[in-house]
Coordinates of C-alpha atoms in Angstrom, one line a residue:
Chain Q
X1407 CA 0.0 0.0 0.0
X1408 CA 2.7 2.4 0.9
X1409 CA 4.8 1.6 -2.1
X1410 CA 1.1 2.5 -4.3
X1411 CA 1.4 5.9 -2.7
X1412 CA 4.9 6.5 -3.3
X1413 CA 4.5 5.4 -7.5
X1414 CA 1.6 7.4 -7.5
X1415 CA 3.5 10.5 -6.0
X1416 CA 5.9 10.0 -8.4
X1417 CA 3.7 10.1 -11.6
X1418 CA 1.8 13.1 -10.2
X1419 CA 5.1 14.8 -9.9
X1420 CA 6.2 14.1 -13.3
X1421 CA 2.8 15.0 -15.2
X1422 CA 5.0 17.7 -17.0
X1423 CA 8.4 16.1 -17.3
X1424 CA 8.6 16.0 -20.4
X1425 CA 8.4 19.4 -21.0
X1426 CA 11.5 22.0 -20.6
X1427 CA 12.7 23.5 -18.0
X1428 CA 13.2 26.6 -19.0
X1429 CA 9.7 26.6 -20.8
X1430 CA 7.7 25.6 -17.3
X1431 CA 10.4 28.4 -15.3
X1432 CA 8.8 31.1 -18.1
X1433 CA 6.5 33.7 -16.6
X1434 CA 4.0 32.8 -19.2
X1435 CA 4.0 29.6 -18.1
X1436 CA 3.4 30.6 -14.6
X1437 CA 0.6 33.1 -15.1
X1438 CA -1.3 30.1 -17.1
X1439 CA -0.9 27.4 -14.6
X1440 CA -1.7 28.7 -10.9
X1441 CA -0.3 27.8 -8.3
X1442 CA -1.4 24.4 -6.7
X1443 CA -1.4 23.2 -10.6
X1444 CA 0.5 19.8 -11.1
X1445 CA 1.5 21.1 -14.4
X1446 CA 3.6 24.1 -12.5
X1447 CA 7.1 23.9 -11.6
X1448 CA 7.9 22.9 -8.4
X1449 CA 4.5 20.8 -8.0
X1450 CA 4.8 18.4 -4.8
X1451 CA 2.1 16.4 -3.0
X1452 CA 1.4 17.8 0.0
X1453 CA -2.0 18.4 1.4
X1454 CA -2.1 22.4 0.4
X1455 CA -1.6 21.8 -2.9
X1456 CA -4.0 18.8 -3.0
X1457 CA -6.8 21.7 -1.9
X1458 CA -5.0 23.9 -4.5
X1459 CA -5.8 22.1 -7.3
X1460 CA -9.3 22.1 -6.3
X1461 CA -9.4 25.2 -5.2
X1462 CA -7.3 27.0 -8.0
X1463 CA -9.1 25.8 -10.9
X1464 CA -12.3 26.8 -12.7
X1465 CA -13.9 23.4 -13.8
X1466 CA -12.7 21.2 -10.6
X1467 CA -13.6 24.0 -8.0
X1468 CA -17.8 22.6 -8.6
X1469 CA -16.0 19.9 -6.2
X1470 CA -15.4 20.4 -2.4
X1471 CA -12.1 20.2 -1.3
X1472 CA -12.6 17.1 0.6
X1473 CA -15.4 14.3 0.2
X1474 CA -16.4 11.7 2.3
X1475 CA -14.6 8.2 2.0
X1476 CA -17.6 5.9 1.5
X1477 CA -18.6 8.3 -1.3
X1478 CA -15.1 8.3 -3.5
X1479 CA -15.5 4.0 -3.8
X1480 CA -16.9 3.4 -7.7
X1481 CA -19.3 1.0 -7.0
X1482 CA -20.8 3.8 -4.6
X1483 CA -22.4 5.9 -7.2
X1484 CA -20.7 4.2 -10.1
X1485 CA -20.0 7.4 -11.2
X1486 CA -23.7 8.2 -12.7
X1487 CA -24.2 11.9 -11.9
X1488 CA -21.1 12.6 -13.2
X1489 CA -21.5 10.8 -16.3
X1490 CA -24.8 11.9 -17.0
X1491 CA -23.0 15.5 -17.1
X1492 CA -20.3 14.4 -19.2
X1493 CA -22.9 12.4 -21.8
X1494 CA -24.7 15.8 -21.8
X1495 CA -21.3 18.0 -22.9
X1496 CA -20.3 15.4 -25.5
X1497 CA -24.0 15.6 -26.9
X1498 CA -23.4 19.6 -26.8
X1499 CA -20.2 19.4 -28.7
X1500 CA -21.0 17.2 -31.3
X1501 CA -24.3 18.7 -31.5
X1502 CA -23.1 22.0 -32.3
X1503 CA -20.0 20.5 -34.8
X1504 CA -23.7 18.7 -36.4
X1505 CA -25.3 22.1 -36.3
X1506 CA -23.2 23.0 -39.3
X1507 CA -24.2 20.7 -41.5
X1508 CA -27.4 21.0 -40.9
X1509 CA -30.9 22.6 -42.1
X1510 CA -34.3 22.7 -40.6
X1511 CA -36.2 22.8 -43.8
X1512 CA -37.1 20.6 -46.5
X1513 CA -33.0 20.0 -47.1
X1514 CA -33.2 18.6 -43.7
X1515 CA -33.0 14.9 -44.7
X1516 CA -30.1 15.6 -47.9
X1517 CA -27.9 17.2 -45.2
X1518 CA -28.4 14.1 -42.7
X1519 CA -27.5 12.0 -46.3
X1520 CA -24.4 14.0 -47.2
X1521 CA -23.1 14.3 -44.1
X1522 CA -23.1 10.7 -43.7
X1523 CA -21.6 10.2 -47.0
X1524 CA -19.7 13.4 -47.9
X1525 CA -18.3 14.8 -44.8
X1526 CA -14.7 13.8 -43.2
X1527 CA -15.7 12.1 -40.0
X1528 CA -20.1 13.1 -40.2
X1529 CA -21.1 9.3 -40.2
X1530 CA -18.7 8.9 -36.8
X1531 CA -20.0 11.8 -35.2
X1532 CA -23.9 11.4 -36.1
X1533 CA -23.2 8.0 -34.6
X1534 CA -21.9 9.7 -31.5
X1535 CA -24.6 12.5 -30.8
X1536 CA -27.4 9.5 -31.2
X1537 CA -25.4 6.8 -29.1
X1538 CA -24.6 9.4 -26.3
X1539 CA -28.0 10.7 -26.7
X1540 CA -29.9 7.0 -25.5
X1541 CA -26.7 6.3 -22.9
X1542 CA -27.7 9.8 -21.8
X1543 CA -31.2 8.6 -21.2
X1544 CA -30.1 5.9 -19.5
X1545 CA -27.7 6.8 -17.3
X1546 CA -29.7 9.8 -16.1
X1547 CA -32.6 7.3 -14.7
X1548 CA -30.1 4.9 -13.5
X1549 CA -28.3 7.7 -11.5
X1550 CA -32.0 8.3 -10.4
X1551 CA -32.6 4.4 -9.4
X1552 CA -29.4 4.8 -7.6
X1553 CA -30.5 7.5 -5.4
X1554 CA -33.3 6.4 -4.8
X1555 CA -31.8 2.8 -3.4
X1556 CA -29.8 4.7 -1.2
X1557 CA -32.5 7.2 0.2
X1558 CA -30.5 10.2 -0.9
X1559 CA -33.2 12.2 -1.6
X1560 CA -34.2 12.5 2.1
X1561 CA -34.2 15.7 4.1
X1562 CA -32.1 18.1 3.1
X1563 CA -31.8 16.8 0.0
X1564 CA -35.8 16.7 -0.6
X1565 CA -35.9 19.1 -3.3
X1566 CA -32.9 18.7 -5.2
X1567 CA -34.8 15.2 -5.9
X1568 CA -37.7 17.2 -7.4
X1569 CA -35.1 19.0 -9.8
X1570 CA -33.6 15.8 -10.8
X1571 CA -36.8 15.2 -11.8
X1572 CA -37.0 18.0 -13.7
X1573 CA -34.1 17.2 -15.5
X1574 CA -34.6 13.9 -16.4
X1575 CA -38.1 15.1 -17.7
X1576 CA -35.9 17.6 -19.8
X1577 CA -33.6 15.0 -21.1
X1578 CA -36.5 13.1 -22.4
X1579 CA -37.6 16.2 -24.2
X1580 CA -34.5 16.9 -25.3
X1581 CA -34.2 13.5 -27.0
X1582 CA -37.8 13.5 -28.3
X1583 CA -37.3 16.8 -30.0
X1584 CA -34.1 15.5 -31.9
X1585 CA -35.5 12.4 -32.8
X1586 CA -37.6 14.5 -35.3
X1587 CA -34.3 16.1 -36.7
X1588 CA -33.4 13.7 -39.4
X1589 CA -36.7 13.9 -41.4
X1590 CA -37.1 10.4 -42.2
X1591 CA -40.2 7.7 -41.7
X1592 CA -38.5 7.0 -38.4
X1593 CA -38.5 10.3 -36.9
X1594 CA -41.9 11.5 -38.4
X1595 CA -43.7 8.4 -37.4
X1596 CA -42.1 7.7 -34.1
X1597 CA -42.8 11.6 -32.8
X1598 CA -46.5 11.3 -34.6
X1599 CA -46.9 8.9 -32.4
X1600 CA -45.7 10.6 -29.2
X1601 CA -47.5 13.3 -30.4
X1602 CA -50.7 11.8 -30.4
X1603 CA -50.1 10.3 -26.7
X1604 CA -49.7 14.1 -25.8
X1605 CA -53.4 14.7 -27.6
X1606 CA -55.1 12.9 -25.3
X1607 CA -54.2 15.8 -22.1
X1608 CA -57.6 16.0 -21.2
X1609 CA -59.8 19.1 -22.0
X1610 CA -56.6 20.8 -24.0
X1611 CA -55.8 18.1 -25.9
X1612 CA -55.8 19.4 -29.1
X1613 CA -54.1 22.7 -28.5
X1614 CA -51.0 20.8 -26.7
X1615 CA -50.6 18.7 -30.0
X1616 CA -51.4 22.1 -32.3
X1617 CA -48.4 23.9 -30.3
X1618 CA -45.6 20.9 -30.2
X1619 CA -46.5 20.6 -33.8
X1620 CA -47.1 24.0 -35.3
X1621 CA -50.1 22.6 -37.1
X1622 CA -52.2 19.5 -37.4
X1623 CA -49.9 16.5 -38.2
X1624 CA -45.7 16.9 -38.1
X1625 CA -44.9 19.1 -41.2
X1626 CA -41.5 21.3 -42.0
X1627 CA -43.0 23.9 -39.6
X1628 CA -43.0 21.4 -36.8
X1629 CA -39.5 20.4 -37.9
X1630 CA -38.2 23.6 -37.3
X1631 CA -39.9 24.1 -34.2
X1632 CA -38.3 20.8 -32.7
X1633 CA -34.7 22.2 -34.0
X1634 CA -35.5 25.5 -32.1
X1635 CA -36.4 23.3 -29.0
X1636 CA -33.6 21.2 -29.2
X1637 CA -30.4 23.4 -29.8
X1638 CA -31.4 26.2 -28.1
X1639 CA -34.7 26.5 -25.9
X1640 CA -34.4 23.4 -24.0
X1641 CA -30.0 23.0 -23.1
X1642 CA -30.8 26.6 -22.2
X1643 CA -33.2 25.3 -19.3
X1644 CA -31.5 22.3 -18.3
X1645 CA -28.5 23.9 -17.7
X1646 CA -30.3 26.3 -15.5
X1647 CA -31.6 23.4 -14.0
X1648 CA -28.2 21.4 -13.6
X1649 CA -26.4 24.4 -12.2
X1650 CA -28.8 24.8 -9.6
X1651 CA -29.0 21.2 -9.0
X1652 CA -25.1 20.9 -8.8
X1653 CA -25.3 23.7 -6.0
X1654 CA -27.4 22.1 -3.9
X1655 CA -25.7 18.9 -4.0
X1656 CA -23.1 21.2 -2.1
X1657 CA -25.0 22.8 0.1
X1658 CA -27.1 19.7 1.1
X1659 CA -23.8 18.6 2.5
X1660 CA -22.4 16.8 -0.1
X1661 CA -23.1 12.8 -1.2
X1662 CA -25.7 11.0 0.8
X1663 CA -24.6 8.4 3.4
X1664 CA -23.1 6.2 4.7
X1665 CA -25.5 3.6 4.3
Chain T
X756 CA -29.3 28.2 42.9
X757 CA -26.5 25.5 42.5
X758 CA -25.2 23.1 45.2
X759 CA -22.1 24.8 45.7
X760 CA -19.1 22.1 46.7
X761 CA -18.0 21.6 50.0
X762 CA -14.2 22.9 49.7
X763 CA -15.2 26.1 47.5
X764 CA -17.6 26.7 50.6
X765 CA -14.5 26.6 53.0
X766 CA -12.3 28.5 50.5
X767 CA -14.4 31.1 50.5
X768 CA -15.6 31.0 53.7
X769 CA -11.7 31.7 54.4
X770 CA -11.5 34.5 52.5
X771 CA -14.9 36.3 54.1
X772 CA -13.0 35.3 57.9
X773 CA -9.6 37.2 56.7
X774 CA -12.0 39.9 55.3
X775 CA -14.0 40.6 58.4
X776 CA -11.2 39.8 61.0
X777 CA -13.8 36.8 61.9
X778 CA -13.1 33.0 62.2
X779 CA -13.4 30.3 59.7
X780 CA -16.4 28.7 61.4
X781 CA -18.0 31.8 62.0
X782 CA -18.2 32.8 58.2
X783 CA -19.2 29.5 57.4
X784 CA -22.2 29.3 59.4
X785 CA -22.9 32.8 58.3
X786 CA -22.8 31.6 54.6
X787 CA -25.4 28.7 55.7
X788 CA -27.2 30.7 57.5
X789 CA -26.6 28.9 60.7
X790 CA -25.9 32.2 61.8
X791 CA -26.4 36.0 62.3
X792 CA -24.8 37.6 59.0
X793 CA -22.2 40.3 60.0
X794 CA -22.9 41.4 56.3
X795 CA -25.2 39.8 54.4
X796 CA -28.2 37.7 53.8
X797 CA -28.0 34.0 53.4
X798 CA -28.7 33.8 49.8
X799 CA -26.8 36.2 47.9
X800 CA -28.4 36.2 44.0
X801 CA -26.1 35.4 41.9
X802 CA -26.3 38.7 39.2
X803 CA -27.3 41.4 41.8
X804 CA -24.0 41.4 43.5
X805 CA -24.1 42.5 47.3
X806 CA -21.5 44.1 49.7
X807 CA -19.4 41.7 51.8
X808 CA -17.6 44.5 53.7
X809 CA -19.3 45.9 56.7
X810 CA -22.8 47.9 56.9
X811 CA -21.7 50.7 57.1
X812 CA -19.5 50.5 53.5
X813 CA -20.6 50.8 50.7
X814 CA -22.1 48.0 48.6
X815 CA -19.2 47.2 45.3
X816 CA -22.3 47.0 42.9
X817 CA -22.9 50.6 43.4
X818 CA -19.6 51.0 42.7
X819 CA -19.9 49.7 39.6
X820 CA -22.8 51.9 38.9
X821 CA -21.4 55.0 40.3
X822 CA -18.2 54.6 38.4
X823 CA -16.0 57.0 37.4
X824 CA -14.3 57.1 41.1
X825 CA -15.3 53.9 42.7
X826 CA -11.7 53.5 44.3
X827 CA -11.8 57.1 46.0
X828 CA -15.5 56.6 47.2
X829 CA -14.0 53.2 49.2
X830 CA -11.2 54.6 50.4
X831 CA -13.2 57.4 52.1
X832 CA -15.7 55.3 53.6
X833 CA -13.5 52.6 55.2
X834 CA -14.9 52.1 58.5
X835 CA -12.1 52.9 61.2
X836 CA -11.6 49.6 62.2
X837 CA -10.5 48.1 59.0
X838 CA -6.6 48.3 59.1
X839 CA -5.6 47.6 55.4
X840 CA -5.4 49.6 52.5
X841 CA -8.5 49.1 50.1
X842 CA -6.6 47.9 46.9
X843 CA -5.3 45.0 49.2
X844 CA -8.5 44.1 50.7
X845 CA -8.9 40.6 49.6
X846 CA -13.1 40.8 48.6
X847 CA -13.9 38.1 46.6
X848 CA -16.6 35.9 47.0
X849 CA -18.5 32.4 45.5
X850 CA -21.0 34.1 43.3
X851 CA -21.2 31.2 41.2
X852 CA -20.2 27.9 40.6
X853 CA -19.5 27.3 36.2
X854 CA -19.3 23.3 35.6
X855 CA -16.7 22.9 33.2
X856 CA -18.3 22.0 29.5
X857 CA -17.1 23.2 25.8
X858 CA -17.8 26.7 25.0
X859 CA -18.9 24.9 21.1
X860 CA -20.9 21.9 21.3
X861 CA -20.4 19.4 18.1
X862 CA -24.3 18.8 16.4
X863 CA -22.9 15.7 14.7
X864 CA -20.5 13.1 14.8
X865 CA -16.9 13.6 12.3
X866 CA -16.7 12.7 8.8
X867 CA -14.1 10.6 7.6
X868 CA -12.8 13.1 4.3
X869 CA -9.9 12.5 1.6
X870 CA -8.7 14.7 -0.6
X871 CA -10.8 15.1 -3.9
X872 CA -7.8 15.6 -5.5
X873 CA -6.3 12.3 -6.5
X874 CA -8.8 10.3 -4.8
X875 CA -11.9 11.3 -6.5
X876 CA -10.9 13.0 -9.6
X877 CA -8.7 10.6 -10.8
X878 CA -11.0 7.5 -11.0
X879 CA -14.0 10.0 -12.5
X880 CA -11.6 10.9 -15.1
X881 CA -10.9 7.7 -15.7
X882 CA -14.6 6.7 -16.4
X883 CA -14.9 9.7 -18.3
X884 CA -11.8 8.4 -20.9
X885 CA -14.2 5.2 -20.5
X886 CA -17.1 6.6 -21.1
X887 CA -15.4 8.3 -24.5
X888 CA -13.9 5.1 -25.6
X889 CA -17.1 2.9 -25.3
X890 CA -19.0 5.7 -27.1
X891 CA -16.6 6.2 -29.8
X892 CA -16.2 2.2 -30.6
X893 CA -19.9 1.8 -30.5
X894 CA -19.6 4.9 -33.1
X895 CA -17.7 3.2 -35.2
X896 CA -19.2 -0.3 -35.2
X897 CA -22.9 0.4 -35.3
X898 CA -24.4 3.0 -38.2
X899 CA -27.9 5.2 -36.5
X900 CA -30.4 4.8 -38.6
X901 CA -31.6 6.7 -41.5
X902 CA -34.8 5.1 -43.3
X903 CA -36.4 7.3 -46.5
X904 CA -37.3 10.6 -46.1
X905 CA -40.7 11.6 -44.0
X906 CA -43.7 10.9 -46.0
X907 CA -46.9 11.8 -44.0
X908 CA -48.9 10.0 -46.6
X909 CA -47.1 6.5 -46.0
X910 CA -47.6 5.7 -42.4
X911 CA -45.7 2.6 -41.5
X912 CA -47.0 -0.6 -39.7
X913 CA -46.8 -0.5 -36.5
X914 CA -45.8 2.7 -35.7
X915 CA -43.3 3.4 -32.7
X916 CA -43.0 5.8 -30.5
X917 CA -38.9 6.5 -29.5
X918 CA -37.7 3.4 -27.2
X919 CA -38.4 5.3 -23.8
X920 CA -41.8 5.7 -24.8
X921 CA -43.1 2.5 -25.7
X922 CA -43.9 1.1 -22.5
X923 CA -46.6 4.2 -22.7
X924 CA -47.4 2.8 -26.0
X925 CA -48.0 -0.8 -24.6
X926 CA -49.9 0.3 -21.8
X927 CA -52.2 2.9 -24.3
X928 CA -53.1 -0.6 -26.2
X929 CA -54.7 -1.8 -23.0
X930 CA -56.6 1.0 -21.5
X931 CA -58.6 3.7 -22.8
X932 CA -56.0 6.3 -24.0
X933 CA -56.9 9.5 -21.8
X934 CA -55.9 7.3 -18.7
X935 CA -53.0 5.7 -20.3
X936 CA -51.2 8.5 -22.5
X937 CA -51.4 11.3 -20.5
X938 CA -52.8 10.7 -16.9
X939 CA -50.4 7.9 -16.1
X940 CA -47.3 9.6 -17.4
X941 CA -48.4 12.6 -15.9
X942 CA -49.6 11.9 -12.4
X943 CA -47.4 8.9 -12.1
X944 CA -44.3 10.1 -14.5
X945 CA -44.2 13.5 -12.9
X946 CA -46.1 14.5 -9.9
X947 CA -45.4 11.4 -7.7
X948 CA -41.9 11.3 -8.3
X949 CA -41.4 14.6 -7.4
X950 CA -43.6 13.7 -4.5
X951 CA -41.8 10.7 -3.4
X952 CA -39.4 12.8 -0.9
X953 CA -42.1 14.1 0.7
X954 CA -44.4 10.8 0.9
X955 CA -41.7 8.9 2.7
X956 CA -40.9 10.8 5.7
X957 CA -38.8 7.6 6.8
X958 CA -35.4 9.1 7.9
X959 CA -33.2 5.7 7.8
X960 CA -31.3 5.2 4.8
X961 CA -30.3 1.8 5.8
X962 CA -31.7 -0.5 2.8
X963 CA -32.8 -2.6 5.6
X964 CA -34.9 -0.4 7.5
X965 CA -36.7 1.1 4.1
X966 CA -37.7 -2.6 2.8
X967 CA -40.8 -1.3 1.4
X968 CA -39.7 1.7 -0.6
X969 CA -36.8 -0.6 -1.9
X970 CA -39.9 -3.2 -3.0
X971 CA -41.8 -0.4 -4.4
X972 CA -38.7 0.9 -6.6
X973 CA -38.3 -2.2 -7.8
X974 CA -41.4 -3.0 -8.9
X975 CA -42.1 -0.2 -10.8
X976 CA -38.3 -1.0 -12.6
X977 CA -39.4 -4.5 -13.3
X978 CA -43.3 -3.3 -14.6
X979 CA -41.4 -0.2 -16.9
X980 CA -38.7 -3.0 -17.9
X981 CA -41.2 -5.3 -19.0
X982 CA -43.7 -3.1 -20.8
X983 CA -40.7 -1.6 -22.8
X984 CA -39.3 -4.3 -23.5
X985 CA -42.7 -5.9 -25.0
X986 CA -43.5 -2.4 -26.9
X987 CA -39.9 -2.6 -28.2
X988 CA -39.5 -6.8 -29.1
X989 CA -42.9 -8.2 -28.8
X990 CA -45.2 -6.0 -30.7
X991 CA -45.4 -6.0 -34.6
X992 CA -47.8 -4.7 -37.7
X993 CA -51.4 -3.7 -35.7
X994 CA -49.3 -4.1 -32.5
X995 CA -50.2 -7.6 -32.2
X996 CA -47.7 -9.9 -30.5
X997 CA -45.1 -11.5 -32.6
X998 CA -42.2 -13.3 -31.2
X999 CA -38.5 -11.5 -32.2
X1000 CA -37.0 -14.9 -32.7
X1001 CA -40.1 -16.1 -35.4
X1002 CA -41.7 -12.8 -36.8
X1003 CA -38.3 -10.4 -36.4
X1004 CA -38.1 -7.2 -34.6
X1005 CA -40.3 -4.1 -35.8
X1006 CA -37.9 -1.5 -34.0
X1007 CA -35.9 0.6 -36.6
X1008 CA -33.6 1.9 -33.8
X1009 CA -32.0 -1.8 -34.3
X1010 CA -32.4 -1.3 -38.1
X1011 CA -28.8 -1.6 -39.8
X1012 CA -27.5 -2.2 -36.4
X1013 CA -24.0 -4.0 -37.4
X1014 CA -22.4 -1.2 -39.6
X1015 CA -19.4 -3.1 -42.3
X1016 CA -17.6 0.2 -44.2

């Protein structure tokens, strides 16, 4: 166990190694990397820099510090919150790298076609944003199944259950609305469908269906509408949504448990 | 007032005798009130702080009050017989006894912390690398699928709703569709979930001790399971049953799933 530690101190020291001296002594160097950074000169493992890095950077300062023990082990959370965040960033960049390719008109379906056929690397990263879309789904209600086994959404941590719900809810929309985007039988027929579930709201049945659709059945103008939805309207909300939920994760007192 | 230990009693008592120019025993019983006070009452209060010198001086909590020149007003109002200075004149007293406790009292027991830095960063970047590798492989090996373009006039047989949908599908070919499309989804899919915190006022976490919410959870997992999976594998043209391994699979999502380039 002790010799673990000491290899692992070692590689943490040597993250940079490979790079000059005299490149990671620069000023410029030092005024990117601040201190506590592994990647600045003079790193060590010591327990102020391990907050450092926390601390000192952007991105890893939405963690605490510190974190309980029980909640660090994989099979703990397996990771699923996390995930579900970082399913929802790769959707968001290839989605936008897609969003160039793409029009929400009657060209719709010969852009899905030539991107799949004429574009360096379109087939791969269509693939991706659809994959990561249903492992998106899925990890999001597993991460909820996983709460929920371990009782984490008791007191304090009652309503940040309510805006996972939320979110999920927004996740499924999210998918819903770009499972129109490719214009073919599929797409039309599989959100006609859902469409028609959404009919049957009682008393404003029809004017829920006349809204989601822009019209009567799924035409262009629906099409356009679910593209507006999906790339803009709806991340816009969920990441209200996650920020908030992220925060109170915090201020709830961090992960649930020990069981 | 608080029982006041037996050897603070003598201390004090000590200190009132050298005071007064009387004996031990004498202040003693005077503090019990087993005797005539030459001061006092019995039962001093603890805040309202009362004179221990003779009548005749005056009582230290006017001093307080009367402060700026508290010493001065002592030192001209020392009775005759009192041969010390004032400043010398030993007057303390028991006014209270403080048990010794912390000043912060801890509200709940210490967590046992590491670092998030290595300890929980590095193995969630590592499941994030994992999480890019499975999704780019999959990527690579399995095409999405593209059927012909949208053609409202050409509905296909059966028609599906996106995979996380079709249990509600299954369930809409059973019941009459204002309960099963939107009041099921609705009450169940939205309103009870976000009321399930507040339902279960159960504080345990311990699986053990929450037996039935655990059973409940479960059961709705196994009944969403298996309604999916029947609206996904087990329903084809008019949504009648078919078996995947006879009829085949009506779900395009599979369509052109093993993608050779």
């Amino acid at each position: 166990m002790k010799n673990e530690k000491i290899k692992f101190r070692d590689r943490v020291k040597d993250i940079s190694a490979g790079l000059g001296d005299s490149l990671k002594e620069s000023s410029l160097w030092g005024s990117i990397f601040r201190p506590g950074s592994p990647f600045r000169k003079g790193y060590s493992d010591s327990p102020r820099n391990r907050s450092y890095v926390v601390m000192n950077n952007v991105l890893y300062h939405l963690h605490p510090v510190k974190v309980k023990r029980h909640g660090v082990r994989l099979s703990y959370t397996l990771c699923l919150g996390g995930l579900s965040f970082f399913t929802f960033i790769v959707l968001t960049i290839t989605g936008i790298w897609l969003m160039f390719y793409f029009r929400p008109t009657e060209m719709a379906y010969v852009d899905i076609q030539s991107l799949q056929t004429s574009i360096a690397f379109g087939s791969l990263v269509r693939n991706m944003h659809r994959w990561a879309a249903h492992i998106m789904v899925i990890v999001v209600f597993l991460h909820m199944s996983r709460v929920f086994y371990h009782g984490a959404y008791k007191a304090p941590r009652e309503f940040n259950w309510v805006i996972g719900v939320i979110l999920l809810l927004l996740t499924l929309l999210l998918s819903f609305t770009g499972y129109l985007l490719p214009w073919d039988q599929l797409a039309i027929w599989a959100v006609t469908v859902g469409g028609n579930m959404a009919s049957y709201t009682p008393v404003i049945g029809a004017q829920v269906k006349f809204a989601l659709f822009a019209g009567l059945e799924a035409t262009e103008a629906t099409l356009l509408r679910f593209y507006v939805l999906h790339v803009l309207f709806l991340p816009f909300i969920i990441v209200i949504f996650m920020a908030i939920h992220f925060w109170r994760v915090r201020k709830d007192g961090g992960i649930s448990g020990p069981l | 007032m608080v029982d006041i230990p037996e050897h603070l009693l003598i201390k004090t008592a000590e200190a009132r005798a050298k005071a007064l120019g009387i004996s031990v025993e004498q202040a003693l019983a005077e503090m019990k009130g087993e005797a005539e006070p030459t001061t006092i009452s019995k039962e001093p209060e603890v805040i309202d702080v009362k004179p221990i010198e003779v009548k005749e001086a005056p009582a230290p909590a006017a001093e307080v009050k009367e402060a700026p020149a508290p010493a001065a007003a002592v030192k001209t109002d020392i009775p005759a017989e009192v041969e010390f200075a004032p400043e010398t004149r030993v007057t303390q007293r028991l006014l209270t006894v403080v048990k010794a406790k912390p000043i912060q009292k801890p509200t709940s027991e210490p967590v046992d912390k590491v670092n998030t830095w290595p300890h929980l960063m590095l193995p969630e970047f590592i499941s994030l690398m994992a999480m890019t590798a499975f999704l780019i492989f999959i990527s690579a090996i399995l095409q999405a699928p593209l059927l012909e373009e949208a053609n409202p006039n050409i509905t296909p047989n059966p028609a599906k709703a996106p995979w996380y949908f079709l249990g509600l599908q299954e369930l809409l070919s059973y019941w009459d569709p204002q309960i099963a499309g939107v009041m099921i989804p609705l009450i169940i899919g939205v309103v009870a979930f976000m009321a399930i915190p507040y339902i279960d006022r159960n504080k345990d976490n311990k699986p053990s001790k929450r037996k039935y919410a655990i059973m409940l959870w479960t059961f709705f997992l196994a009944g969403a399971g298996t309604l999916s999976l029947i609206g996904i594998l087990f329903r084809g043209p008019g949504w009648n049953w078919t078996y995947p391994w006879i009829d085949g699979v009506w779900f395009d999502d599979l369509l052109d799933w093993v993608h050779f380039e």
